[in-house]
Coordinates of C-alpha atoms in Angstrom, one line a residue:
M22 CA 9.0 21.0 -56.9
A23 CA 7.0 18.8 -59.1
I24 CA 3.4 19.7 -60.9
G25 CA 0.6 18.9 -58.7
Q26 CA 3.0 18.3 -55.5
L27 CA 2.0 20.4 -52.6
P28 CA 4.8 21.9 -49.9
L29 CA 4.8 19.6 -46.2
E30 CA 3.3 22.8 -45.0
L31 CA 0.2 23.2 -47.0
E32 CA -1.0 19.3 -47.1
V33 CA -4.2 18.9 -46.2
P34 CA -4.4 16.1 -43.1
P35 CA -5.9 13.3 -44.4
W36 CA -8.7 13.6 -41.7
A37 CA -9.7 16.8 -42.6
F38 CA -13.0 16.2 -44.2
L39 CA -13.9 14.1 -41.1
S40 CA -13.7 17.1 -38.8
A41 CA -15.5 19.3 -40.4
R42 CA -18.2 17.5 -39.7
K43 CA -21.8 18.7 -40.2
T44 CA -23.9 17.4 -36.9
P45 CA -22.6 17.6 -33.0
W46 CA -20.7 14.8 -32.1
W47 CA -23.0 13.9 -29.8
L48 CA -25.7 13.0 -32.5
E49 CA -23.6 11.1 -34.3
V50 CA -23.9 7.2 -35.2
E51 CA -20.7 6.6 -33.7
C52 CA -21.2 8.3 -30.5
W53 CA -24.1 6.3 -29.6
S54 CA -22.5 2.7 -30.7
L55 CA -20.0 4.0 -28.3
G56 CA -22.3 4.2 -25.6
I57 CA -24.2 0.5 -26.5
L58 CA -20.9 -1.3 -26.7
S59 CA -19.6 0.0 -23.3
L60 CA -22.5 -0.4 -21.7
A61 CA -22.8 -4.3 -23.2
M62 CA -18.7 -4.4 -22.1
L63 CA -20.0 -3.1 -18.5
C64 CA -22.8 -5.6 -17.9
L65 CA -20.1 -8.6 -18.0
A66 CA -18.5 -6.8 -14.8
P67 CA -18.8 -9.5 -12.0
L68 CA -20.9 -7.4 -9.6
V69 CA -21.9 -10.2 -7.5
T70 CA -18.8 -11.8 -6.2
P71 CA -17.5 -11.1 -2.6
L72 CA -16.8 -7.4 -1.6
S73 CA -13.0 -6.9 -0.6
M74 CA -12.7 -5.3 3.2
A75 CA -12.0 -2.3 1.4
E76 CA -14.9 -2.0 -0.3
A77 CA -17.1 -3.0 2.3
T78 CA -15.7 -0.2 4.4
V79 CA -16.6 2.6 1.4
G80 CA -20.4 0.9 1.7
R81 CA -20.2 1.0 6.0
A82 CA -19.3 4.4 5.9
A83 CA -22.4 4.9 3.7
L84 CA -24.5 3.5 5.3
E85 CA -23.4 5.5 8.8
M86 CA -23.8 8.8 6.9
L87 CA -27.2 7.9 5.8
L88 CA -27.8 6.6 9.5
S89 CA -26.5 9.7 11.2
Q90 CA -26.9 12.4 8.4
E91 CA -23.5 13.6 9.1
W92 CA -22.2 13.7 5.5
V93 CA -18.6 15.5 6.1
V94 CA -16.6 12.7 8.0
P95 CA -16.7 9.0 6.5
R96 CA -16.9 6.8 9.6
C97 CA -17.1 3.1 10.7
Q98 CA -18.4 2.3 13.4
D99 CA -18.4 6.1 14.9
V100 CA -14.5 5.8 14.0
P101 CA -13.0 8.4 11.3
V102 CA -11.8 6.5 8.4
P103 CA -9.4 9.7 6.7
Q104 CA -8.3 7.0 3.9
L105 CA -11.8 7.3 2.4
A106 CA -12.1 10.4 0.3
P107 CA -15.7 11.7 0.3
L108 CA -17.1 12.0 -2.9
Q109 CA -16.8 8.2 -3.6
V110 CA -18.6 7.5 -0.2
W111 CA -21.7 10.5 -1.0
L112 CA -22.1 8.6 -4.4
V113 CA -22.6 5.2 -2.6
A114 CA -25.0 6.7 -0.2
L115 CA -27.0 8.6 -3.3
I116 CA -27.2 5.5 -5.0
S117 CA -28.2 3.3 -1.7
T118 CA -31.1 5.9 -1.1
V119 CA -32.8 5.1 -4.3
Q120 CA -32.3 1.4 -4.2
G121 CA -33.5 1.1 -0.4
H122 CA -29.9 -0.5 0.6
V123 CA -26.3 -0.8 0.9
D124 CA -25.2 -3.9 -1.5
A125 CA -22.4 -5.0 -4.0
W126 CA -24.2 -3.6 -7.1
S127 CA -24.6 0.2 -5.2
I128 CA -20.7 -0.2 -4.0
R129 CA -19.4 -1.0 -7.5
L130 CA -21.7 1.5 -9.8
P131 CA -20.0 4.4 -9.1
S132 CA -17.0 3.2 -10.5
L133 CA -19.0 1.5 -13.6
I134 CA -20.6 4.8 -14.3
A135 CA -17.4 6.6 -14.2
F136 CA -15.8 4.5 -16.7
W137 CA -18.5 4.6 -19.0
L138 CA -18.3 8.2 -18.6
T139 CA -14.6 8.3 -19.3
G140 CA -15.4 6.5 -22.5
Q141 CA -18.1 9.0 -24.0
L142 CA -15.7 11.9 -22.7
L143 CA -12.7 10.4 -24.9
Y144 CA -15.0 10.7 -27.9
A145 CA -15.9 13.9 -27.3
Y146 CA -12.5 15.3 -26.9
C147 CA -10.8 13.4 -30.1
R148 CA -14.0 14.4 -32.3
Q149 CA -12.4 18.0 -32.2
F150 CA -9.6 17.4 -33.7
M151 CA -9.8 13.6 -35.7
G152 CA -12.5 11.4 -37.3
T153 CA -14.9 8.7 -35.9
V154 CA -12.5 6.0 -36.2
G155 CA -10.5 7.1 -33.5
S156 CA -12.6 8.9 -31.3
L157 CA -14.8 5.6 -31.4
G158 CA -11.4 3.7 -30.7
A159 CA -10.3 5.6 -27.9
G160 CA -13.3 4.6 -25.7
L161 CA -13.3 1.4 -26.9
M162 CA -9.7 1.2 -26.0
F163 CA -10.0 3.0 -22.7
L164 CA -12.9 -0.2 -21.4
T165 CA -10.8 -3.0 -23.1
T166 CA -7.1 -2.5 -21.6
V167 CA -6.2 -4.6 -19.2
G168 CA -5.9 -2.3 -16.4
V169 CA -9.2 -1.4 -16.9
Q170 CA -10.7 -4.9 -17.3
M171 CA -9.0 -5.4 -13.9
Q172 CA -10.7 -3.1 -12.2
L173 CA -14.5 -3.5 -13.4
G174 CA -15.3 -5.2 -11.2
S175 CA -14.4 -3.6 -7.9
G176 CA -15.8 -0.5 -5.8
T177 CA -12.6 1.9 -5.9
A178 CA -12.2 5.6 -6.5
L179 CA -9.8 5.5 -8.7
P180 CA -12.0 5.3 -11.7
I181 CA -13.9 8.4 -10.1
A182 CA -10.9 10.1 -9.9
A183 CA -9.5 9.4 -13.4
F184 CA -12.7 10.6 -14.9
F185 CA -13.2 13.7 -13.3
L186 CA -9.2 15.0 -13.9
A187 CA -9.6 14.1 -17.7
L188 CA -12.8 16.1 -17.6
A189 CA -10.6 19.0 -16.2
L190 CA -7.9 18.6 -18.5
F191 CA -9.7 17.8 -21.8
S192 CA -12.1 20.8 -21.1
W193 CA -9.3 23.2 -20.7
H194 CA -7.5 22.0 -23.9
I195 CA -11.0 22.2 -25.4
G196 CA -11.2 25.5 -24.2
W197 CA -7.9 26.4 -25.8
L198 CA -8.5 25.3 -29.0
H199 CA -11.4 27.1 -29.7
D200 CA -11.3 29.7 -27.6
W201 CA -13.9 29.8 -24.9
P202 CA -14.5 33.3 -23.0
D203 CA -12.2 33.5 -20.5
L204 CA -14.4 32.6 -17.5
I205 CA -15.5 29.3 -18.7
Q206 CA -12.3 28.6 -20.1
W207 CA -10.5 27.9 -16.2
V208 CA -14.3 27.7 -13.9
V209 CA -15.6 24.2 -15.5
P210 CA -11.8 22.7 -15.5
Y211 CA -11.5 24.1 -11.8
F212 CA -14.7 22.3 -10.9
A213 CA -14.3 18.8 -12.3
L214 CA -10.6 19.1 -10.7
T215 CA -12.3 19.9 -7.3
L216 CA -14.6 16.8 -8.0
A217 CA -11.4 14.8 -8.3
I218 CA -9.6 16.2 -5.6
L219 CA -12.6 14.9 -3.6
S220 CA -12.3 11.7 -5.0
S221 CA -8.7 10.6 -4.1
G222 CA -6.7 13.3 -2.5
L223 CA -4.6 15.6 -3.8
F224 CA -2.4 14.1 -6.6
P225 CA -4.7 15.3 -9.7
A226 CA -4.2 19.0 -8.5
L227 CA -0.5 18.3 -8.7
V228 CA -1.3 16.4 -12.1
F229 CA -3.4 19.7 -13.3
A230 CA -1.2 22.2 -12.1
S231 CA 2.2 20.9 -13.5
S232 CA 0.6 19.8 -16.5
L233 CA -0.7 23.2 -17.5
T234 CA 2.3 25.3 -16.0
C235 CA 4.7 23.4 -18.2
Y236 CA 2.7 23.7 -21.4
L237 CA 2.0 27.3 -20.9
I238 CA 5.4 27.9 -20.5
L239 CA 7.1 25.8 -23.5
R240 CA 4.2 27.4 -25.8
R241 CA 5.4 30.8 -24.5
K242 CA 1.7 31.9 -23.4
E243 CA 2.9 32.5 -19.4
E244 CA -0.1 35.6 -19.9
Y245 CA -2.9 32.8 -20.3
A246 CA -2.7 31.9 -17.0
L247 CA -2.6 35.7 -15.7
T248 CA -6.8 36.4 -16.2
F249 CA -9.5 37.1 -13.9
G250 CA -11.6 33.3 -14.9
H251 CA -8.1 31.7 -13.8
L252 CA -8.3 33.5 -10.5
A253 CA -12.1 33.0 -10.1
G254 CA -11.4 28.9 -10.8
L255 CA -8.4 28.6 -8.4
L256 CA -10.3 30.4 -5.5
G257 CA -13.4 28.0 -6.4
C258 CA -11.6 24.9 -5.8
I259 CA -9.4 26.0 -2.9
G260 CA -13.0 27.4 -1.6
L261 CA -14.9 24.1 -1.9
T262 CA -11.7 21.9 -0.8
A263 CA -10.8 24.1 2.0
S264 CA -14.5 24.1 2.9
W265 CA -14.5 20.2 3.5
V266 CA -10.8 19.8 4.8
L267 CA -11.3 22.8 7.6
T268 CA -14.7 20.8 8.6
Y269 CA -13.6 17.8 8.4
L270 CA -10.4 19.3 11.0
S271 CA -12.6 20.8 13.2
I272 CA -15.0 17.9 13.6
T273 CA -12.1 15.0 14.0
G274 CA -9.0 17.0 14.6
I275 CA -7.5 14.7 12.0
N276 CA -6.1 16.5 9.0
P277 CA -7.2 14.1 6.3
W278 CA -4.9 14.9 3.7
W279 CA -1.8 13.8 6.0
A280 CA -3.4 10.8 7.3
G281 CA -3.6 9.0 3.9
A282 CA -5.9 10.5 1.5
S283 CA -4.6 9.2 -1.8
P284 CA -4.5 7.2 -4.4
L285 CA -0.6 6.3 -3.7
G286 CA -0.1 3.2 -1.5
T287 CA 1.0 3.0 1.8
A288 CA 5.0 4.3 2.4
N289 CA 7.5 1.5 1.4
P290 CA 11.2 1.7 3.0
L291 CA 13.8 3.8 1.5
W292 CA 15.9 1.0 0.5
S293 CA 13.0 -0.1 -1.8
L294 CA 13.2 3.0 -4.0
V295 CA 15.6 1.2 -6.7
E296 CA 13.3 -1.8 -6.7
H297 CA 10.3 0.3 -7.0
L298 CA 12.1 2.3 -10.0
V299 CA 12.9 -1.1 -11.9
T300 CA 9.1 -3.0 -11.1
F301 CA 7.3 -0.2 -11.7
P302 CA 7.3 0.9 -15.1
L303 CA 7.2 -3.0 -15.5
L304 CA 3.9 -3.6 -13.6
V305 CA 2.5 -0.3 -15.5
A306 CA 3.7 -1.6 -19.3
C307 CA 1.5 -5.2 -18.3
T308 CA -1.5 -3.3 -17.0
I309 CA -1.9 0.0 -18.3
L310 CA -0.3 -0.3 -21.8
L311 CA -1.6 -3.7 -22.8
P312 CA -2.6 -4.5 -25.5
W313 CA -3.7 -1.2 -27.1
G314 CA -0.3 0.3 -26.0
L315 CA 1.8 -1.8 -28.5
L316 CA 0.7 1.1 -31.3
L317 CA 2.2 3.6 -29.4
V318 CA 5.7 2.5 -31.3
V319 CA 4.3 4.5 -34.6
Y320 CA 5.7 7.8 -32.5
L321 CA 9.3 6.4 -33.6
F322 CA 8.3 6.9 -37.3
A323 CA 9.5 10.7 -37.9
D324 CA 7.4 10.4 -41.2
F325 CA 4.6 9.9 -38.4
R326 CA 5.4 12.9 -36.4
R327 CA 5.6 14.8 -39.3
H328 CA 2.4 14.2 -40.9
L329 CA 0.4 15.0 -37.4
G330 CA -1.9 17.1 -39.0
D331 CA -4.7 18.7 -36.9
A332 CA -4.0 16.0 -33.9
R333 CA -0.5 17.8 -33.6
P334 CA -1.7 20.2 -30.5
A335 CA -3.0 17.5 -28.9
V336 CA -0.4 15.3 -29.4
Q337 CA 2.1 17.9 -27.3
F338 CA -0.3 18.8 -24.8
I339 CA -1.1 15.0 -23.9
S340 CA 2.7 14.5 -24.0
V341 CA 3.0 17.4 -21.2
C342 CA 0.6 15.6 -19.4
L343 CA 1.9 12.3 -19.0
L344 CA 5.5 13.2 -18.9
I345 CA 5.7 14.9 -15.8
P346 CA 3.1 13.1 -13.5
G347 CA 4.5 9.7 -14.7
A348 CA 8.2 11.2 -13.6
L349 CA 6.8 11.9 -10.3
M350 CA 4.9 8.3 -9.9
W351 CA 8.0 6.3 -11.0
V352 CA 10.1 8.3 -8.2
D353 CA 7.7 8.1 -5.4
P354 CA 8.1 4.2 -3.9
R355 CA 4.9 4.7 -2.3
C356 CA 3.2 5.0 -5.8
T357 CA 1.5 1.4 -6.9
P358 CA 0.6 0.3 -10.4
S359 CA -3.1 1.0 -9.9
A360 CA -2.7 5.0 -9.8
A361 CA -1.6 4.8 -13.3
L362 CA -5.0 4.5 -14.0
L363 CA -5.0 8.2 -13.9
L364 CA -2.9 8.6 -17.1
L365 CA -4.7 5.8 -18.9
P366 CA -6.9 8.6 -20.3
G367 CA -4.1 10.3 -22.0
I368 CA -2.5 7.4 -23.0
T369 CA -5.6 6.4 -24.7
V370 CA -5.6 9.7 -26.6
L371 CA -2.4 9.3 -28.4
T372 CA -2.9 5.7 -29.3
A373 CA -6.0 6.8 -31.2
I374 CA -4.6 8.8 -32.9
V375 CA -2.4 5.7 -34.2
V376 CA -5.7 4.2 -35.1
Q377 CA -7.0 7.1 -36.8
R378 CA -3.8 8.0 -39.0
S379 CA -3.5 4.2 -39.9
V380 CA -6.8 3.8 -41.7
E381 CA -6.0 7.0 -43.6
C382 CA -2.7 7.0 -44.2
F383 CA -0.7 7.8 -47.3
P384 CA 0.2 4.3 -49.3
T385 CA 3.8 5.0 -49.1
S386 CA 4.2 5.3 -45.4
D387 CA 6.8 3.6 -43.8
W388 CA 5.0 2.7 -40.7
Q389 CA 1.1 1.5 -42.4
F390 CA 1.9 -2.2 -41.7
I391 CA 1.8 -2.0 -38.4
W392 CA -2.6 -1.1 -37.7
P393 CA -3.0 -4.5 -39.7
T394 CA -0.1 -6.5 -38.3
F395 CA -1.7 -5.6 -34.8
L396 CA -5.1 -6.5 -36.1
Q397 CA -3.9 -10.3 -37.1
G398 CA -1.7 -10.9 -34.1
T399 CA -4.9 -9.9 -32.0
V400 CA -7.2 -12.9 -33.6
I401 CA -4.1 -15.0 -33.2
V402 CA -3.8 -14.2 -29.7
S403 CA -6.9 -14.5 -28.4
F404 CA -7.6 -18.0 -30.0
V405 CA -4.1 -19.2 -28.7
G406 CA -5.5 -17.9 -24.9
M407 CA -8.7 -19.7 -25.4
G408 CA -7.4 -22.7 -26.5
L409 CA -5.0 -22.4 -23.4
A410 CA -8.2 -21.6 -21.2
M411 CA -9.6 -24.5 -22.8
A412 CA -6.9 -26.9 -21.8
L413 CA -6.4 -25.7 -18.4
R414 CA -10.5 -26.1 -17.6
G415 CA -10.1 -30.3 -18.3
V416 CA -7.0 -30.4 -16.9
L417 CA -7.3 -28.2 -13.5
P418 CA -9.4 -29.1 -10.7
E419 CA -13.1 -28.1 -11.0
K420 CA -12.1 -26.0 -7.3
T421 CA -9.4 -24.0 -9.3
A422 CA -11.3 -23.6 -12.7
H423 CA -13.8 -20.8 -12.6
I424 CA -14.9 -20.3 -16.0
P425 CA -17.6 -22.6 -16.7
W426 CA -17.3 -24.5 -20.3
E427 CA -20.4 -22.9 -21.4
T428 CA -18.6 -19.4 -21.0
L429 CA -15.7 -20.7 -23.2
V430 CA -18.4 -22.3 -25.6
W431 CA -20.1 -19.4 -26.5
S432 CA -16.8 -17.1 -26.5
T433 CA -15.4 -19.0 -29.0
I434 CA -18.3 -19.0 -31.0
A435 CA -18.3 -15.2 -30.7
M436 CA -14.5 -14.8 -31.4
V437 CA -14.9 -16.7 -34.8
C438 CA -17.5 -14.1 -35.7
L439 CA -15.6 -11.6 -35.0
S440 CA -12.3 -12.7 -36.1
I441 CA -14.0 -13.3 -39.7
V442 CA -15.3 -9.2 -39.3
I443 CA -11.5 -8.2 -38.4
M444 CA -9.9 -10.1 -41.1
R445 CA -12.0 -8.3 -43.7
S446 CA -11.6 -5.1 -42.5
L447 CA -7.6 -4.6 -42.7
G448 CA -8.2 -1.8 -45.7
R449 CA -7.6 2.0 -45.4
H450 CA -11.0 3.3 -45.7
P451 CA -12.8 4.8 -42.4
H452 CA -15.7 2.4 -42.9
Q453 CA -13.3 -0.5 -42.9
G454 CA -11.9 0.9 -39.8
L455 CA -14.7 1.5 -37.8
W456 CA -15.9 -2.8 -38.0
A457 CA -12.2 -3.3 -37.3
M458 CA -12.1 -1.0 -34.2
G459 CA -15.8 -2.5 -32.8
A460 CA -14.7 -6.1 -34.0
T461 CA -11.5 -6.0 -32.1
A462 CA -12.9 -4.6 -29.1
L463 CA -15.6 -7.0 -28.3
L464 CA -12.8 -9.9 -29.2
M465 CA -10.9 -8.5 -26.5
T466 CA -13.5 -8.1 -23.6
L467 CA -13.9 -11.9 -24.7
S468 CA -10.4 -13.4 -24.5
I469 CA -9.0 -11.0 -22.2
A470 CA -12.1 -10.1 -19.7
P471 CA -12.9 -14.1 -18.4
P472 CA -9.5 -15.3 -17.7
I473 CA -8.8 -11.7 -15.8
R474 CA -12.0 -11.8 -13.8
A475 CA -11.5 -15.4 -13.0
S476 CA -8.5 -14.8 -11.6
L477 CA -9.7 -12.0 -9.6
V478 CA -12.3 -14.3 -7.9
P479 CA -10.4 -15.5 -4.5
A480 CA -11.1 -19.7 -4.4
P481 CA -13.4 -20.1 -1.2
L482 CA -11.3 -20.8 1.8
A483 CA -13.8 -22.5 3.7
T484 CA -17.3 -23.0 3.6
A485 CA -20.0 -21.2 6.0
P486 CA -23.6 -20.8 6.0
P487 CA -25.0 -16.9 5.1
L488 CA -24.5 -14.9 8.2
V489 CA -27.9 -13.7 9.6
I490 CA -28.6 -11.1 11.8
P491 CA -31.4 -11.4 14.5
R492 CA -34.4 -9.7 13.8
P493 CA -35.0 -6.1 15.6
L494 CA -36.2 -7.4 18.5
A495 CA -36.4 -5.6 21.7
G496 CA -33.4 -6.4 23.8
Q497 CA -31.7 -8.5 21.1
M498 CA -30.0 -5.9 18.7
P499 CA -26.3 -5.3 19.9
E500 CA -26.1 -1.6 21.2
I501 CA -22.4 -1.7 21.2
S502 CA -19.2 -3.9 19.7
L503 CA -16.3 -4.4 22.1
G504 CA -13.6 -4.2 19.9
S505 CA -13.9 -3.7 15.9
I506 CA -16.1 -5.7 13.7
R507 CA -15.1 -6.8 10.1
A508 CA -16.8 -4.3 7.9
D509 CA -18.5 -7.0 5.3
V510 CA -20.0 -8.2 8.7
L511 CA -21.1 -4.6 9.7
L512 CA -23.0 -4.5 6.6
K513 CA -25.4 -6.5 7.7
F514 CA -26.3 -4.0 10.4
N515 CA -28.9 -1.7 9.5
Q516 CA -27.9 0.3 12.4
L517 CA -25.1 2.3 13.9
L518 CA -22.7 0.3 16.1
P519 CA -20.2 2.0 18.0
R520 CA -17.0 0.6 18.6
Q521 CA -15.5 0.2 22.5
P522 CA -12.1 -1.0 23.3
W523 CA -12.0 -4.6 25.1
P524 CA -13.2 -3.9 28.7
E525 CA -10.2 -4.8 30.9
D526 CA -13.0 -4.5 34.2
H527 CA -16.4 -4.5 34.7
E528 CA -16.6 -1.0 34.9
T529 CA -15.4 0.1 31.6
L530 CA -18.2 -1.4 29.9
D531 CA -20.7 1.3 29.6
L532 CA -23.7 0.7 31.8
R533 CA -26.5 2.1 29.2
H534 CA -25.2 -0.6 26.7
H535 CA -26.8 -3.8 28.0
V536 CA -26.6 -6.0 24.6
F537 CA -23.1 -6.1 22.7
C538 CA -21.4 -8.1 20.3
F539 CA -17.6 -9.3 19.1
M540 CA -15.6 -11.1 16.6
E541 CA -14.3 -14.3 18.4
S542 CA -11.7 -16.2 16.4
E543 CA -9.9 -19.3 16.8
H544 CA -6.7 -17.5 17.7
Q545 CA -7.7 -15.2 20.0
S546 CA -8.3 -15.9 24.0
R547 CA -9.7 -12.7 25.7
R548 CA -11.9 -13.2 29.1
L549 CA -14.7 -10.6 29.5
P550 CA -14.7 -9.3 33.2
F551 CA -18.3 -10.0 33.6
S552 CA -20.6 -12.5 33.4
W553 CA -23.1 -12.4 30.6
K554 CA -25.4 -14.7 28.8
L555 CA -25.5 -15.9 25.1
I556 CA -27.5 -14.9 22.2
S557 CA -26.6 -16.0 19.4
R558 CA -22.7 -17.1 17.9
Q559 CA -22.7 -17.5 13.9
P560 CA -19.9 -18.4 11.6
V561 CA -18.4 -15.8 9.5
A562 CA -16.7 -16.7 6.0
P563 CA -13.4 -17.0 5.5
T564 CA -11.6 -13.8 3.6
P565 CA -8.4 -13.6 2.0
E566 CA -7.8 -10.6 4.7
F567 CA -9.2 -13.0 7.6
P568 CA -8.5 -16.5 6.3
Q569 CA -8.9 -17.7 10.2
K570 CA -12.1 -18.9 11.6
Q571 CA -13.9 -16.6 12.6
W572 CA -17.5 -16.1 14.5
L573 CA -19.6 -13.5 15.4
V574 CA -20.8 -13.5 19.1
L575 CA -24.1 -11.5 20.4
G576 CA -24.4 -11.1 24.1
R577 CA -26.1 -9.7 27.1
R578 CA -25.2 -8.9 30.8
A579 CA -26.4 -11.3 33.2
D580 CA -27.3 -8.3 35.3
F581 CA -30.0 -7.1 32.9
V582 CA -33.5 -7.8 33.1
T583 CA -35.3 -8.7 29.9
P584 CA -38.3 -6.9 28.9
A585 CA -41.6 -8.8 29.2
S586 CA -42.1 -7.2 25.7
F587 CA -39.2 -9.3 24.7
L588 CA -40.5 -12.1 25.7
A589 CA -43.6 -12.0 24.5
E590 CA -42.3 -11.1 21.0
P591 CA -43.3 -14.1 18.7
G592 CA -40.5 -15.8 17.2
A593 CA -37.6 -14.3 20.1
V594 CA -34.4 -15.7 20.3
M595 CA -34.5 -16.6 23.9
P596 CA -31.4 -15.7 25.9
Q597 CA -28.8 -18.5 26.3
T598 CA -26.6 -19.5 29.1
S599 CA -23.2 -20.4 27.6
R600 CA -20.8 -22.7 29.2
P601 CA -17.6 -21.2 30.2
S602 CA -14.9 -21.0 27.3
E603 CA -11.4 -19.4 27.2
F604 CA -13.2 -16.6 26.4
G605 CA -15.0 -15.8 29.6
T606 CA -17.8 -16.6 31.8
R607 CA -20.9 -16.3 29.7

């Protein structure tokens, strides 16, 4: 051995001086910078776009919980919706209580908060074994992947489940690394797992159990699970989850797990298994891995794997947590690519290790060119994409060009400034890595986010005046609906509106309910078996789920005697006797 050369096993990890920090991670400037940058990127989320039917269903379920004070079963028109896991509905109801009403903001805010918290969690976890460059990069990379950008403006439960599942796995591994007390080591992860289960179903439990079981077996530490703390955490998780499931079952007679409360999609036919095996990895690679996942190619270099240093235990743990659930998703034809968001925090940690190692690598490393090449490629692709966006904006009609000119101009100016910062930060010094990481994340936000969000905003199918529900005057508000009402329309009613099947004869309508409503469609031809009077008939804007023309009709039974208080009410809408049509005598 040459003089001054250390054996490989005694070599000091390149980021060891950063790991021995003097201040807690939550007081570091990089942590606060990540929080501010993440908040700025999340503020660009399109919260004012029209609600999808799934989002409107969540909002209506939260509204009915607030109106009925029944907090166990998510309902829509008093009908249980087992596809809705309760935690998201509870969060929407809590925010709506503070805000005073249910709208797109209250429905989508829990998902945005979950994205922000996941970024901070990634920073905290990565600081246990790497420097600030990779830790800051982990939070920023998570928020700038294509999959996250596609879901920033949607109020789905997957971001919430992904945060709590990552919290369960990362907190357990931090306790493993730092030898936490047995009770805390297991109770904290299991509590986070319980919240993940209440967010999206049993799949997070499968990920957690399979990952820890395989990891302990591979490390030959099976006895680590045979402790009182593990038993207490497991019983607590089962008890909290079972209490909700059994209460739900006793009220409705429906098992929510078997009824579809899962992040995995609807079942496909068996013959589609081959198609799923081929298309699922490609779709996940395009949405979850891009663009930062390209850096994972560094793990193919033996020299990189040999010099992981303090990050080796994390790489081993994260690899187990990704391979087993990923394989389960791949062979399950019900799984949709969006469900892979549950694995994105782990993928981000592996990518962050590459970034940290790249800015502190040895000069003789045969993979050191990948990080500066990636930065240069990001700048080039961003400008090419912006040029195409401007070209399409000038060629395409106004109806299909959703990105305003002002946005394109200001984004181009900002991209030029960020590109200058990136090109001047291609060195291997940690401070240059911090500048390059922050500038690249902002550049991707400006170049990736606008076209993705513009493509997700559906083009208006037709114009319709805003739906205005009549004021709650006596005898005018509906007491029941005949058939189902669209969830986005139900959000306009600040009252419970039970659903009744379309009446087949005069006696099937509950005599206690004189005022009713129903959805009228241009393709619908049904008759009411009784005479009634029209209160209002308002057009409802079409949506991708309901592209046909529809109207919300409010009516009153003809044998109902109008109260004198209603007739004396100023501004009351007088009931009108409508002409006969294909929908019956009005």
